[in-house]
JSON list of C-alpha atoms and ligand atoms in Angstrom, two decimals:
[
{"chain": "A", "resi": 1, "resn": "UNK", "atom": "CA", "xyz": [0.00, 0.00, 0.00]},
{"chain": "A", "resi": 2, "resn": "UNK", "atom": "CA", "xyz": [2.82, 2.45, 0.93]},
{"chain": "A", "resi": 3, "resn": "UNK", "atom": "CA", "xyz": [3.74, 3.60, -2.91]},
{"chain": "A", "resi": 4, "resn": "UNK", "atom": "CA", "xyz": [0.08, 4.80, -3.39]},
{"chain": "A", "resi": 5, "resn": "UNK", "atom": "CA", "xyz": [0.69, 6.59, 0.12]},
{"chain": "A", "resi": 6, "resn": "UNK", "atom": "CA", "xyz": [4.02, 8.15, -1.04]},
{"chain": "A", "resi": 7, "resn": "UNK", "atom": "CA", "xyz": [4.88, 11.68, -1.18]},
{"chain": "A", "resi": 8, "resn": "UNK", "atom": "CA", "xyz": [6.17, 11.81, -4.89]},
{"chain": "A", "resi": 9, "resn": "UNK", "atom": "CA", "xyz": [6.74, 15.64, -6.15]},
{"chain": "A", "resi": 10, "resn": "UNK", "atom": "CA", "xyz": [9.24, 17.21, -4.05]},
{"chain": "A", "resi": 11, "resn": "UNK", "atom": "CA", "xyz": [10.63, 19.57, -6.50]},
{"chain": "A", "resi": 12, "resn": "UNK", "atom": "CA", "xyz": [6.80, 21.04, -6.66]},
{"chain": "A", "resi": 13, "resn": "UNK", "atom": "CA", "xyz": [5.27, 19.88, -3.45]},
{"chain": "A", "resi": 14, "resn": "UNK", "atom": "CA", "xyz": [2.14, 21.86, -3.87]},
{"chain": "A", "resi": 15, "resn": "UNK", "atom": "CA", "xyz": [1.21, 19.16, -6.92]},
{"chain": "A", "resi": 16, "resn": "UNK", "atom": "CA", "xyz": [2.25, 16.36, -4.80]},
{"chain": "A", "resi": 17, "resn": "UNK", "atom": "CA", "xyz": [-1.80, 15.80, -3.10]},
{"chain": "A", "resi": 18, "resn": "UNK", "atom": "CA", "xyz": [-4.57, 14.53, -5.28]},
{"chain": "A", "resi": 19, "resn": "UNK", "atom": "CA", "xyz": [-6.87, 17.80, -4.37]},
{"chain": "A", "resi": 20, "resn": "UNK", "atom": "CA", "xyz": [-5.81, 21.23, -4.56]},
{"chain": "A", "resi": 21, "resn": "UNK", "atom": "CA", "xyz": [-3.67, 22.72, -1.49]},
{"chain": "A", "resi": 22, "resn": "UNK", "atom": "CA", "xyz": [-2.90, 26.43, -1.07]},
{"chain": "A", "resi": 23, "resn": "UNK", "atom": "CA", "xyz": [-0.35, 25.30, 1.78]},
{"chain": "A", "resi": 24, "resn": "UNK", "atom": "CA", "xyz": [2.28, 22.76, 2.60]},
{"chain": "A", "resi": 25, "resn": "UNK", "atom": "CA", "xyz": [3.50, 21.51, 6.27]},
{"chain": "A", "resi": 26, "resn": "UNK", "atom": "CA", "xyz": [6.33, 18.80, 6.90]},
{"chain": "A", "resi": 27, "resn": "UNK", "atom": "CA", "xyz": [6.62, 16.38, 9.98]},
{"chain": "A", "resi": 28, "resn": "UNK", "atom": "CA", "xyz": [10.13, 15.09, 10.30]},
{"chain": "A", "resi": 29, "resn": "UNK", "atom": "CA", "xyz": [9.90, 11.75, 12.31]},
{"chain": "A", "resi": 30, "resn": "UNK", "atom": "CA", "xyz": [6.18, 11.31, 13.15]},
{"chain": "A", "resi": 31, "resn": "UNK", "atom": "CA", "xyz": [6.45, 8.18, 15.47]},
{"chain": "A", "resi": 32, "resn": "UNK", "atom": "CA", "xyz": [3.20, 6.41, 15.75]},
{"chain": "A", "resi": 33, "resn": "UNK", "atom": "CA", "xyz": [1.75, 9.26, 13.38]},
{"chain": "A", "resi": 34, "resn": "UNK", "atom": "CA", "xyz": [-1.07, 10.20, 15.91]},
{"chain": "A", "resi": 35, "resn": "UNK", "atom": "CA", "xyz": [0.30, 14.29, 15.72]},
{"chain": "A", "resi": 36, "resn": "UNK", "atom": "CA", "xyz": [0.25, 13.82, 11.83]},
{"chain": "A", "resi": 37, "resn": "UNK", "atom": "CA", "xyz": [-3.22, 12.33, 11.90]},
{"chain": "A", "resi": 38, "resn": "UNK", "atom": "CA", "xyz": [-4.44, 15.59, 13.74]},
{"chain": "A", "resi": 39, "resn": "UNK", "atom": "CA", "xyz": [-2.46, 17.71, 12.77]},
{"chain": "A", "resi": 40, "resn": "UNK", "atom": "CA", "xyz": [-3.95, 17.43, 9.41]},
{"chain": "A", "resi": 41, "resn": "UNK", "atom": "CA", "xyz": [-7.28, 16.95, 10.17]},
{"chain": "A", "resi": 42, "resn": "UNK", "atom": "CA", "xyz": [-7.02, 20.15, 12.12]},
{"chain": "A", "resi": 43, "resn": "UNK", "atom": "CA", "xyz": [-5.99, 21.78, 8.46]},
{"chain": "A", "resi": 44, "resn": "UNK", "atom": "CA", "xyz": [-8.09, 20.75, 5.68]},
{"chain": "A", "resi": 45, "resn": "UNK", "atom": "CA", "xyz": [-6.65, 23.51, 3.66]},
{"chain": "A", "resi": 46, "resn": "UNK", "atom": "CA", "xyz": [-3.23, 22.08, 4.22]},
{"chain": "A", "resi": 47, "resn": "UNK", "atom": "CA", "xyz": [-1.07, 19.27, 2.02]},
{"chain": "A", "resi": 48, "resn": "UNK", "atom": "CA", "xyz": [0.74, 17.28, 4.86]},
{"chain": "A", "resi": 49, "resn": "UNK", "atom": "CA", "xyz": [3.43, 15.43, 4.32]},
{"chain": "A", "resi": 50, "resn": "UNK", "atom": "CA", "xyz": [4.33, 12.98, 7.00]},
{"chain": "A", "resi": 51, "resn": "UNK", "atom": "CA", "xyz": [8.17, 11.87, 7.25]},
{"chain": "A", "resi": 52, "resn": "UNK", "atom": "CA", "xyz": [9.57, 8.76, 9.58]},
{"chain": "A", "resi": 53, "resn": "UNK", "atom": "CA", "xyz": [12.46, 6.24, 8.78]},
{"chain": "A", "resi": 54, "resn": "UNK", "atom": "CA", "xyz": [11.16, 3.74, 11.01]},
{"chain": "A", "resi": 55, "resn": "UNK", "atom": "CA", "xyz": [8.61, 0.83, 10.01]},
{"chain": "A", "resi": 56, "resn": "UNK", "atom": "CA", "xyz": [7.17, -0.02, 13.13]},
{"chain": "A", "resi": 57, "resn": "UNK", "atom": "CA", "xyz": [6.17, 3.21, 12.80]},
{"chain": "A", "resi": 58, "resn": "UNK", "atom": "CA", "xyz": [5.20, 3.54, 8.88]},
{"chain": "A", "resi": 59, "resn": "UNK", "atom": "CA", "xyz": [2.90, 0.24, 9.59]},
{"chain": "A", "resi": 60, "resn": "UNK", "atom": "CA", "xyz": [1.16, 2.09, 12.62]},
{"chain": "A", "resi": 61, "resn": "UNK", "atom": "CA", "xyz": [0.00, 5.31, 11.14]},
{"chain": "A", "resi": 62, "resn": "UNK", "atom": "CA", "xyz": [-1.04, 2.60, 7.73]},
{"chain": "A", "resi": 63, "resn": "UNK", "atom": "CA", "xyz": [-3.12, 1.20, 9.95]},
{"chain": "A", "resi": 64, "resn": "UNK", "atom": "CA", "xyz": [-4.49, 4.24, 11.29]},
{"chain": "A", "resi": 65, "resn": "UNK", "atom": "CA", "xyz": [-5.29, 5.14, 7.65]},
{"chain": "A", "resi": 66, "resn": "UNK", "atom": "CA", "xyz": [-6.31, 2.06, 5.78]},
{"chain": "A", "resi": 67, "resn": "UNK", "atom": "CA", "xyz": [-9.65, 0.55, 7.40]},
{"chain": "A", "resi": 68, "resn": "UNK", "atom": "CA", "xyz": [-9.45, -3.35, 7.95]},
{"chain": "A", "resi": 69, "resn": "UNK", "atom": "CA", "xyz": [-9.92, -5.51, 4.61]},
{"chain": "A", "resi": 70, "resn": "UNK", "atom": "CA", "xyz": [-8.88, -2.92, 2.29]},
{"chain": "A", "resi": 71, "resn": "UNK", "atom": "CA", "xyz": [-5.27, -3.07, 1.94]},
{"chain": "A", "resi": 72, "resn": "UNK", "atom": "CA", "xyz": [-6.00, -3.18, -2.31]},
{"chain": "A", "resi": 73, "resn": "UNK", "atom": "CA", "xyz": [-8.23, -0.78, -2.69]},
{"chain": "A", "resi": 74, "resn": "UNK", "atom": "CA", "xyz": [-7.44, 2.45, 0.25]},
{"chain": "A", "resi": 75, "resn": "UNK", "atom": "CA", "xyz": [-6.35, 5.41, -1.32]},
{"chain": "A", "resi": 76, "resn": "UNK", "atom": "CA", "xyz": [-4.81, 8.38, 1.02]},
{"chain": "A", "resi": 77, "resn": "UNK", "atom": "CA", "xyz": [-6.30, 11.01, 2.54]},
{"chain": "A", "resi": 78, "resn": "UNK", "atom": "CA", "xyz": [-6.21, 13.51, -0.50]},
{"chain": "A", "resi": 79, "resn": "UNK", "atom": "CA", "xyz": [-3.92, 16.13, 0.82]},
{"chain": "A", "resi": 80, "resn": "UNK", "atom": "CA", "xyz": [-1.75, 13.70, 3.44]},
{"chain": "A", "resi": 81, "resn": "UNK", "atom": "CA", "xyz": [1.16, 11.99, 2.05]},
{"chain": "A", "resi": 82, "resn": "UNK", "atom": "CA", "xyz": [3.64, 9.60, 3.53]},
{"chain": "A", "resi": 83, "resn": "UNK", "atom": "CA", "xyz": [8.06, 10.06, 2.83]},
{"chain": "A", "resi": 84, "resn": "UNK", "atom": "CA", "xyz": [8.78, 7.08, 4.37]},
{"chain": "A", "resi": 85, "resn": "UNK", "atom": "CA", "xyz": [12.82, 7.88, 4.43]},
{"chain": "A", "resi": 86, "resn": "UNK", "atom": "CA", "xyz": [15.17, 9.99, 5.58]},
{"chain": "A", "resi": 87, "resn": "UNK", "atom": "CA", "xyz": [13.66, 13.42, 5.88]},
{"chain": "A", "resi": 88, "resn": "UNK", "atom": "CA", "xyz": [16.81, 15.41, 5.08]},
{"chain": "A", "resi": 89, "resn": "UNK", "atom": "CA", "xyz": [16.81, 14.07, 1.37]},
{"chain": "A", "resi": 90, "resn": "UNK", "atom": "CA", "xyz": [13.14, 15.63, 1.12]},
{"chain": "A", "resi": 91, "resn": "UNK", "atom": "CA", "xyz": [14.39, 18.64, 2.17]},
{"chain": "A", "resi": 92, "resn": "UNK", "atom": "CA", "xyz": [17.73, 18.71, -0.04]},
{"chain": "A", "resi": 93, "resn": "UNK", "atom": "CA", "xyz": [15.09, 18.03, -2.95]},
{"chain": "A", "resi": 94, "resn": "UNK", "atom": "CA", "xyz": [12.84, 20.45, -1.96]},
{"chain": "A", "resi": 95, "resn": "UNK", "atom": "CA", "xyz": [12.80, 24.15, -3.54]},
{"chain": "A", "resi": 96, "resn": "UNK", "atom": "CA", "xyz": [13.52, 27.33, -2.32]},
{"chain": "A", "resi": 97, "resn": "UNK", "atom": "CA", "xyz": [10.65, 29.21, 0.12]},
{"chain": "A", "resi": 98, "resn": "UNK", "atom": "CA", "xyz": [8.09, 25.58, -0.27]},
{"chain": "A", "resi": 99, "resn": "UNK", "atom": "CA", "xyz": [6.74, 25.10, 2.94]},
{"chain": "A", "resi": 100, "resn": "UNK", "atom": "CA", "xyz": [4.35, 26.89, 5.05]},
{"chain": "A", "resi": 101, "resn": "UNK", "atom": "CA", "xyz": [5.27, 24.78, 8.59]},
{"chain": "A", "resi": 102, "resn": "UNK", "atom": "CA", "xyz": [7.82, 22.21, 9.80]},
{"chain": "A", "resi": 103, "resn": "UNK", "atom": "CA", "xyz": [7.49, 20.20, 13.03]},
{"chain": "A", "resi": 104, "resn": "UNK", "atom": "CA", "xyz": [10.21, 18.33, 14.63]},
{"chain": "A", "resi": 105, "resn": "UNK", "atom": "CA", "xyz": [8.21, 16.98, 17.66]},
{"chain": "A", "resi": 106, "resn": "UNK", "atom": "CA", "xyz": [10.75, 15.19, 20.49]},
{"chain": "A", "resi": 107, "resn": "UNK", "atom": "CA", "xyz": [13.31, 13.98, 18.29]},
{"chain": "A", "resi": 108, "resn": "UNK", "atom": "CA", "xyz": [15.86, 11.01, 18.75]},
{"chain": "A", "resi": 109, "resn": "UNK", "atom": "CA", "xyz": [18.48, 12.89, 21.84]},
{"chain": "A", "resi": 110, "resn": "UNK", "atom": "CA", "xyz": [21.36, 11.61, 21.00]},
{"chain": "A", "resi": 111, "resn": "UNK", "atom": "CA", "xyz": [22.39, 12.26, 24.49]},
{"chain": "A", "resi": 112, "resn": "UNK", "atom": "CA", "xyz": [26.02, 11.19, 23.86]},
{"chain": "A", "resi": 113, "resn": "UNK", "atom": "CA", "xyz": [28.20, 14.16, 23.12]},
{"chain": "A", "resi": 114, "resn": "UNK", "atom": "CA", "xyz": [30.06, 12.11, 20.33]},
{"chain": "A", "resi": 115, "resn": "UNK", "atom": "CA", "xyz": [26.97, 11.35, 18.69]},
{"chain": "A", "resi": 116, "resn": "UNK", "atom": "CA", "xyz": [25.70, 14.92, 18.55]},
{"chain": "A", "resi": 117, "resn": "UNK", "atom": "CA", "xyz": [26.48, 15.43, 14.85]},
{"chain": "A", "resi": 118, "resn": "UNK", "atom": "CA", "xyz": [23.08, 12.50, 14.34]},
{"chain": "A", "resi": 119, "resn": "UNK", "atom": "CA", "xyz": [20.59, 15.60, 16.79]},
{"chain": "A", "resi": 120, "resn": "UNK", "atom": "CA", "xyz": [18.38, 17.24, 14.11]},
{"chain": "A", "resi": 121, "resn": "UNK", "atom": "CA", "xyz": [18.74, 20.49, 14.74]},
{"chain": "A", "resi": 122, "resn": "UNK", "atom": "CA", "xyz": [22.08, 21.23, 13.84]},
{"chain": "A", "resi": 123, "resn": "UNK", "atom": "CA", "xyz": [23.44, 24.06, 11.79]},
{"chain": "A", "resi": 124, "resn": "UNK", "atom": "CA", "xyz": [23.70, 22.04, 8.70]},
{"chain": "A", "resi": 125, "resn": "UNK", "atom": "CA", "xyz": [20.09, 20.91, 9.10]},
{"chain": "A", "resi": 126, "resn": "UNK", "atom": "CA", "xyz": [18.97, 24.45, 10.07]},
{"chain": "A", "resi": 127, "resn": "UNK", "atom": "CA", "xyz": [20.48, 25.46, 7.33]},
{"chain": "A", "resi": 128, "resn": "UNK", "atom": "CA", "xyz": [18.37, 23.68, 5.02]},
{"chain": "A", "resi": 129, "resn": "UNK", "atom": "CA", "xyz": [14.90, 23.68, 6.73]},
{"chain": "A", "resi": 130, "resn": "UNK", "atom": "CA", "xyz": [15.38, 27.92, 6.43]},
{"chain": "A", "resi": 131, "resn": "UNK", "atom": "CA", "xyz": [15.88, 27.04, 2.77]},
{"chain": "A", "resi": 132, "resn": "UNK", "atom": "CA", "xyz": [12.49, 25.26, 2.54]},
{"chain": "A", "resi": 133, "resn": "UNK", "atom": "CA", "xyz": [10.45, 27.41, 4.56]},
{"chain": "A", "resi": 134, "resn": "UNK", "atom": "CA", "xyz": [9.06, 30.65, 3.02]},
{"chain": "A", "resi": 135, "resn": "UNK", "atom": "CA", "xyz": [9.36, 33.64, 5.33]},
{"chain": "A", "resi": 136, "resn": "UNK", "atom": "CA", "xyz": [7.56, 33.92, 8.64]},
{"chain": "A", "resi": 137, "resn": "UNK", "atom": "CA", "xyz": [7.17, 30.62, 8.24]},
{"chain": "A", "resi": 138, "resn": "UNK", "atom": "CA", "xyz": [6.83, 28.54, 11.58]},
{"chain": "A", "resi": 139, "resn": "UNK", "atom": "CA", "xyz": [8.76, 25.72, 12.76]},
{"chain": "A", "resi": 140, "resn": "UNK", "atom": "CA", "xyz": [7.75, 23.72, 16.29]},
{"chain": "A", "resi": 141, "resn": "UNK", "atom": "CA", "xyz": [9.99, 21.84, 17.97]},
{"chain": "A", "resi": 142, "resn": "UNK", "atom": "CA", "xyz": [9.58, 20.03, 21.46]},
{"chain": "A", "resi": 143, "resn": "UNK", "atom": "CA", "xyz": [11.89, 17.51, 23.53]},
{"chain": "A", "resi": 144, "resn": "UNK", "atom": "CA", "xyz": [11.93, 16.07, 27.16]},
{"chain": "A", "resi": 145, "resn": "UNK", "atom": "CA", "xyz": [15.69, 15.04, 27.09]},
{"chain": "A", "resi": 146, "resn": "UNK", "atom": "CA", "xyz": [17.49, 17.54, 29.28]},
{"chain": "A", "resi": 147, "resn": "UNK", "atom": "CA", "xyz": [20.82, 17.11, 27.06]},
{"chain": "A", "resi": 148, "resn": "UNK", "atom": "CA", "xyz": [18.62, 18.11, 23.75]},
{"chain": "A", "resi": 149, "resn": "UNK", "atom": "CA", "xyz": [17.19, 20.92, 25.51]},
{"chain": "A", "resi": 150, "resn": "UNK", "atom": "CA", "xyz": [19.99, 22.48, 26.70]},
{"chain": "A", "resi": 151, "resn": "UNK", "atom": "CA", "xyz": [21.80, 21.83, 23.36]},
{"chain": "A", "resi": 152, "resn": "UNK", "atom": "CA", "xyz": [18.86, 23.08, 21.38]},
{"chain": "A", "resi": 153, "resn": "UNK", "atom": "CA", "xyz": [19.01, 26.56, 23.10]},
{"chain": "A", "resi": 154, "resn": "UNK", "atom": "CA", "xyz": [23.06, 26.37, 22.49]},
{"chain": "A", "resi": 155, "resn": "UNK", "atom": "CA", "xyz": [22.20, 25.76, 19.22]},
{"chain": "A", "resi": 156, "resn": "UNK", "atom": "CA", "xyz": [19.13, 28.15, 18.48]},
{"chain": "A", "resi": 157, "resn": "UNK", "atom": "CA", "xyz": [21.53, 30.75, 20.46]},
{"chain": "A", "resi": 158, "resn": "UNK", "atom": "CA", "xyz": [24.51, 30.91, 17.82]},
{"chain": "A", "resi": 159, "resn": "UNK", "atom": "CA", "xyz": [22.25, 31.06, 14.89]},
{"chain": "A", "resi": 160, "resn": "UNK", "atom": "CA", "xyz": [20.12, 34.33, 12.74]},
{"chain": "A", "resi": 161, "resn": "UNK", "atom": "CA", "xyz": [18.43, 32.07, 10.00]},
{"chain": "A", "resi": 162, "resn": "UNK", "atom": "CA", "xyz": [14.99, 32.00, 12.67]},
{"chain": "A", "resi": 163, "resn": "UNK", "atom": "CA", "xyz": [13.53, 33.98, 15.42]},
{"chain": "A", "resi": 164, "resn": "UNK", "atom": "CA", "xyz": [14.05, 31.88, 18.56]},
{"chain": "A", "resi": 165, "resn": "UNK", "atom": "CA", "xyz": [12.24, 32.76, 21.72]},
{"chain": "A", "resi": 166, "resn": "UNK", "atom": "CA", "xyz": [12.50, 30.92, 24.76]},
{"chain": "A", "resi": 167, "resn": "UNK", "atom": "CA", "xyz": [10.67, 27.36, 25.21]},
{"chain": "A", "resi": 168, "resn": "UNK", "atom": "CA", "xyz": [6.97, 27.20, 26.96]},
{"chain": "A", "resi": 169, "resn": "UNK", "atom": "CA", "xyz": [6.94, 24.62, 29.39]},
{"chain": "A", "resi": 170, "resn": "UNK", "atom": "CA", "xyz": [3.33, 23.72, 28.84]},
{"chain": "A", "resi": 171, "resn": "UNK", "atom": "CA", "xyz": [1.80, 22.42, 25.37]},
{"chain": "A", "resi": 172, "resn": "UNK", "atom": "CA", "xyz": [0.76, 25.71, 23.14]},
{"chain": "A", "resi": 173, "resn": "UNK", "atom": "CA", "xyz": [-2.77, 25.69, 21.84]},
{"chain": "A", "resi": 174, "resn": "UNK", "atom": "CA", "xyz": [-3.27, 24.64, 18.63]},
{"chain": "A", "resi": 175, "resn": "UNK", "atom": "CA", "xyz": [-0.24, 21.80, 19.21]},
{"chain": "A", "resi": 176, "resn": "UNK", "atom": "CA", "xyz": [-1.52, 18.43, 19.64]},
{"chain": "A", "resi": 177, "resn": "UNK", "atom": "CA", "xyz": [-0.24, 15.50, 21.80]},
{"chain": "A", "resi": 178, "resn": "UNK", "atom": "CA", "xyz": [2.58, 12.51, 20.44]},
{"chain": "A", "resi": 179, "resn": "UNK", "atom": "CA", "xyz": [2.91, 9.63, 22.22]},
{"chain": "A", "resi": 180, "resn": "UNK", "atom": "CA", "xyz": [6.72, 10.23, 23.11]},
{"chain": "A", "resi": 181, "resn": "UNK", "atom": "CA", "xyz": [5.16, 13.36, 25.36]},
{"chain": "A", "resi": 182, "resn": "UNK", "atom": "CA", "xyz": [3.16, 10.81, 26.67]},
{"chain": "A", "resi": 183, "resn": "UNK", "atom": "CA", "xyz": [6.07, 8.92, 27.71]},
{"chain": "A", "resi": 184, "resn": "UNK", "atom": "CA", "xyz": [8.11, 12.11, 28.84]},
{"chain": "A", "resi": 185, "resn": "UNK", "atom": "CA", "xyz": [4.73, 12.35, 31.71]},
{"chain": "A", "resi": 186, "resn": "UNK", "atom": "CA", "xyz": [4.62, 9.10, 32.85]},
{"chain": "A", "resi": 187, "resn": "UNK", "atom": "CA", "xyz": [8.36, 9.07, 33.53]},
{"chain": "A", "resi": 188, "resn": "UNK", "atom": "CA", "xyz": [8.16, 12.63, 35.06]},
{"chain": "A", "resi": 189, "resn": "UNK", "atom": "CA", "xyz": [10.24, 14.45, 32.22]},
{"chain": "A", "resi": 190, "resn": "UNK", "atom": "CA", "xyz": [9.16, 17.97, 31.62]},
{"chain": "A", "resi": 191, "resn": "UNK", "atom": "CA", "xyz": [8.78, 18.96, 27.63]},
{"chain": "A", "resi": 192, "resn": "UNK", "atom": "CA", "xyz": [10.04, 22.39, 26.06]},
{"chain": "A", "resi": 193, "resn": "UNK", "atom": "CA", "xyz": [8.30, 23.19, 22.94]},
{"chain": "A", "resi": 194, "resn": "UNK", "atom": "CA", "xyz": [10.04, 25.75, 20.95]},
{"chain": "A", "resi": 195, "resn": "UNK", "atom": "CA", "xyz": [7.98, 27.95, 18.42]},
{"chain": "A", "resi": 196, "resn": "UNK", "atom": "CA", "xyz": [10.47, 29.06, 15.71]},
{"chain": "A", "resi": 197, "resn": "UNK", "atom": "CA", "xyz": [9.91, 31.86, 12.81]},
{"chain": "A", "resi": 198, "resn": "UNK", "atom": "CA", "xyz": [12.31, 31.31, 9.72]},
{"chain": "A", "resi": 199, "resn": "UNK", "atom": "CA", "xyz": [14.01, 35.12, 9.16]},
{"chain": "A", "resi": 200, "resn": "UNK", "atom": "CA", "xyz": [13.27, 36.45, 5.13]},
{"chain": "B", "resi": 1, "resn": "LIG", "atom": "C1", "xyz": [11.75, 9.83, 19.58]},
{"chain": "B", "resi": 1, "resn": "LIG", "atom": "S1", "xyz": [10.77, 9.51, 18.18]},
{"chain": "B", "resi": 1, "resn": "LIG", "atom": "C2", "xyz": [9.42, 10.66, 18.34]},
{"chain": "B", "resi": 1, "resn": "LIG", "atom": "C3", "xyz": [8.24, 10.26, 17.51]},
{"chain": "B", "resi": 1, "resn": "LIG", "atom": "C4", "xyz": [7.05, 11.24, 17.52]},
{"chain": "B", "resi": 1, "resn": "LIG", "atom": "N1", "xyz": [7.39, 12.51, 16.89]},
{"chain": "B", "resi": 1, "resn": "LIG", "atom": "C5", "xyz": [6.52, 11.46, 18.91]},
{"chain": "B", "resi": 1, "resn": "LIG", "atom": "O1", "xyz": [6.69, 12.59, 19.44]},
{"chain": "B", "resi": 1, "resn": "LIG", "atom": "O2", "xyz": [5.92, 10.54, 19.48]},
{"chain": "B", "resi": 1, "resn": "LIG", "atom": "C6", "xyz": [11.70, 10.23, 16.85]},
{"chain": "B", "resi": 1, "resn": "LIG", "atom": "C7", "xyz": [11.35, 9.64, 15.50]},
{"chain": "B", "resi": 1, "resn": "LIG", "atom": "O3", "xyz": [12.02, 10.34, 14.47]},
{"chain": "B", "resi": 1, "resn": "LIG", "atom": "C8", "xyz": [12.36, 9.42, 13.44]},
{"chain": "B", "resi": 1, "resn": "LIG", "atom": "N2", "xyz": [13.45, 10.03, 12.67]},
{"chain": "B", "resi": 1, "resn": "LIG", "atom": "C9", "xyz": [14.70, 10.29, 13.11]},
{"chain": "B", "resi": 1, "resn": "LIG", "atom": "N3", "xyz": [15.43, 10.86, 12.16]},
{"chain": "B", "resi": 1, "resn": "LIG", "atom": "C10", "xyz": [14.62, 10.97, 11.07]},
{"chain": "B", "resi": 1, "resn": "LIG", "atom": "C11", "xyz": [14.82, 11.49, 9.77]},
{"chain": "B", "resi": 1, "resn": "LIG", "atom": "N4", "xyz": [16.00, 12.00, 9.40]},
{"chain": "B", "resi": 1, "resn": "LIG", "atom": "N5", "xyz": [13.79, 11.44, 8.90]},
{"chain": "B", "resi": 1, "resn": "LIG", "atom": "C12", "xyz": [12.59, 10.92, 9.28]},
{"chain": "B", "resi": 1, "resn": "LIG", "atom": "N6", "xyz": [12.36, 10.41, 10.50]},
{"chain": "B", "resi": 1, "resn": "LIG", "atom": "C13", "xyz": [13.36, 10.44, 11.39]},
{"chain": "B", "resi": 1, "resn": "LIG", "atom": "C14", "xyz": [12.75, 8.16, 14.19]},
{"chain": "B", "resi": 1, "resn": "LIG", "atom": "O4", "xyz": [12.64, 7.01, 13.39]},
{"chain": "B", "resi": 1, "resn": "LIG", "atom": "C15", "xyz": [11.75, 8.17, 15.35]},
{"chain": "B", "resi": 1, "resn": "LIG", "atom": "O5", "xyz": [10.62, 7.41, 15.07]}
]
C-alpha cells in the first residue's frame, strides 16, 4: 500500500496531493503518526506530508489510515502523504521558500556528546529547513531530554536564520499530543516546545 501513500513531487510539493492545497506543512519523524493524523485533520486547507524512517512506525500510522480488509483498494487522505525515508533528502530536494510549517516533535536525543552530529537540529540541518520554509514561516519543535534541551538553546543561540524565543513549558494551543510526550509524563520528564519563525 505504501507507494500509493508516497509523497512523490518534491521539486513542486504543492502538486504532490490529489486535491488542490494552497499550503504545505512537513513532519520530520512522526512516530506512531497520531500528531500527523491531527495535525492534518485540524488543516483541511493544508497538504501534509508525514516523514519517519522507522517501520514499526510507517505500519502504525497505515493502519491508522487504511480501514481493515482494504489493503487493495485504500487510497490516502487527498492532501496527506507519507516520505517514508530519511527526511533530510526531502528537504535537499525540496525548492527554495516551499513550505508553510515544519514540526520536529521530540526527536531522537542523541544524548552522547560524540553522537551529537546525528541531533536534528544542527546548523547544517537548520540550514536547510530555512531554505524550505518561506518567510515567517513557523517551525515547532519540542523535547523532554534535558541534554537536547539544553543543546537546542546552544544551538538556536549561535544562529540568525529563525527567530528563537524561549521554550513554553506547557503544550501551546493549537499543538496536539505525540505519544513520546506521553512517555516524557509518565516518567516525570518535563517537555520544552520551541515555536520558531524562519528570518526572510
Ligand atoms: C523519539 S521519536 C518521536 C516520535 C514522535 N514525533 C513522537 O513525538 O511521538 C523520533 C522519531 O524520528 C524518526 N526520525 C529520526 N530521524 C529521522 C529522519 N531524518 N527522517 C525521518 N524520521 C526520522 C525516528 O525514526 C523516530 O521514530
Amino acid at each position: 500500500m505504501l507507494p500509493r501513500f508516497t509523497f512523490a513531487s518534491a521539486e513542486n510539493p504543492t502538486a504532490g496531493f490529489s486535491t488542490p492545497v494552497s499550503r504545505v506543512f512537513l513532519e520530520i519523524g512522526f512516530g506512531g503518526g497520531e500528531h500527523a493524523a491531527t495535525q492534518s485533520e485540524m488543516n483541511p486547507d493544508v497538504g501534509y506530508i508525514a516523514s519517519e524512517v522507522f517501520e514499526n512506525g510507517l505500519c502504525s500510522l497505515m493502519s491508522r489510515l487504511v480501514p481493515e480488509g482494504q489493503d487493495e483498494t485504500a487510497e490516502p487522505p487527498p492532501h496527506f502523504r507519507i516520505w517514508p525515508e530519511d527526511a533530510r533528502q526531502l528537504l535537499k530536494d525540496m525548492p527554495d521558500n516551499c513550505l508553510n510549517r515544519a514540526y520536529l516533535m521530540f526527536p531522537d536525543p542523541w544524548p552522547k556528546s560524540r553522537h551529537a552530529k546525528r541531533r536534528f537540529i544542527h546548523p547544517e540541518n537548520l540550514k536547510e529547513v530555512h531554505r524550505v520554509l518561506k518567510p515567517g514561516a513557523i517551525w515547532r519543535v519540542a523535547s523532554d531530554h534535558p541534554v537536547y534541551q539544553e543543546w537546542v538553546t546552544e544551538v538556536m543561540g549561535k544562529q540568525d536564520l529563525f527567530d528563537a524565543p524561549p521554550p513554553e513549558t506547557e503544550r501551546p494551543e493549537g499543538w496536539s499530543p505525540t505519544r513520546y510526550e506521553a512517555k516524557a509524563f509518565r516518567e516525570g520528564r518535563q517537555p520544552f516546545y520551541w515555536t520558531f519563525t524562519r528570518r526572510p
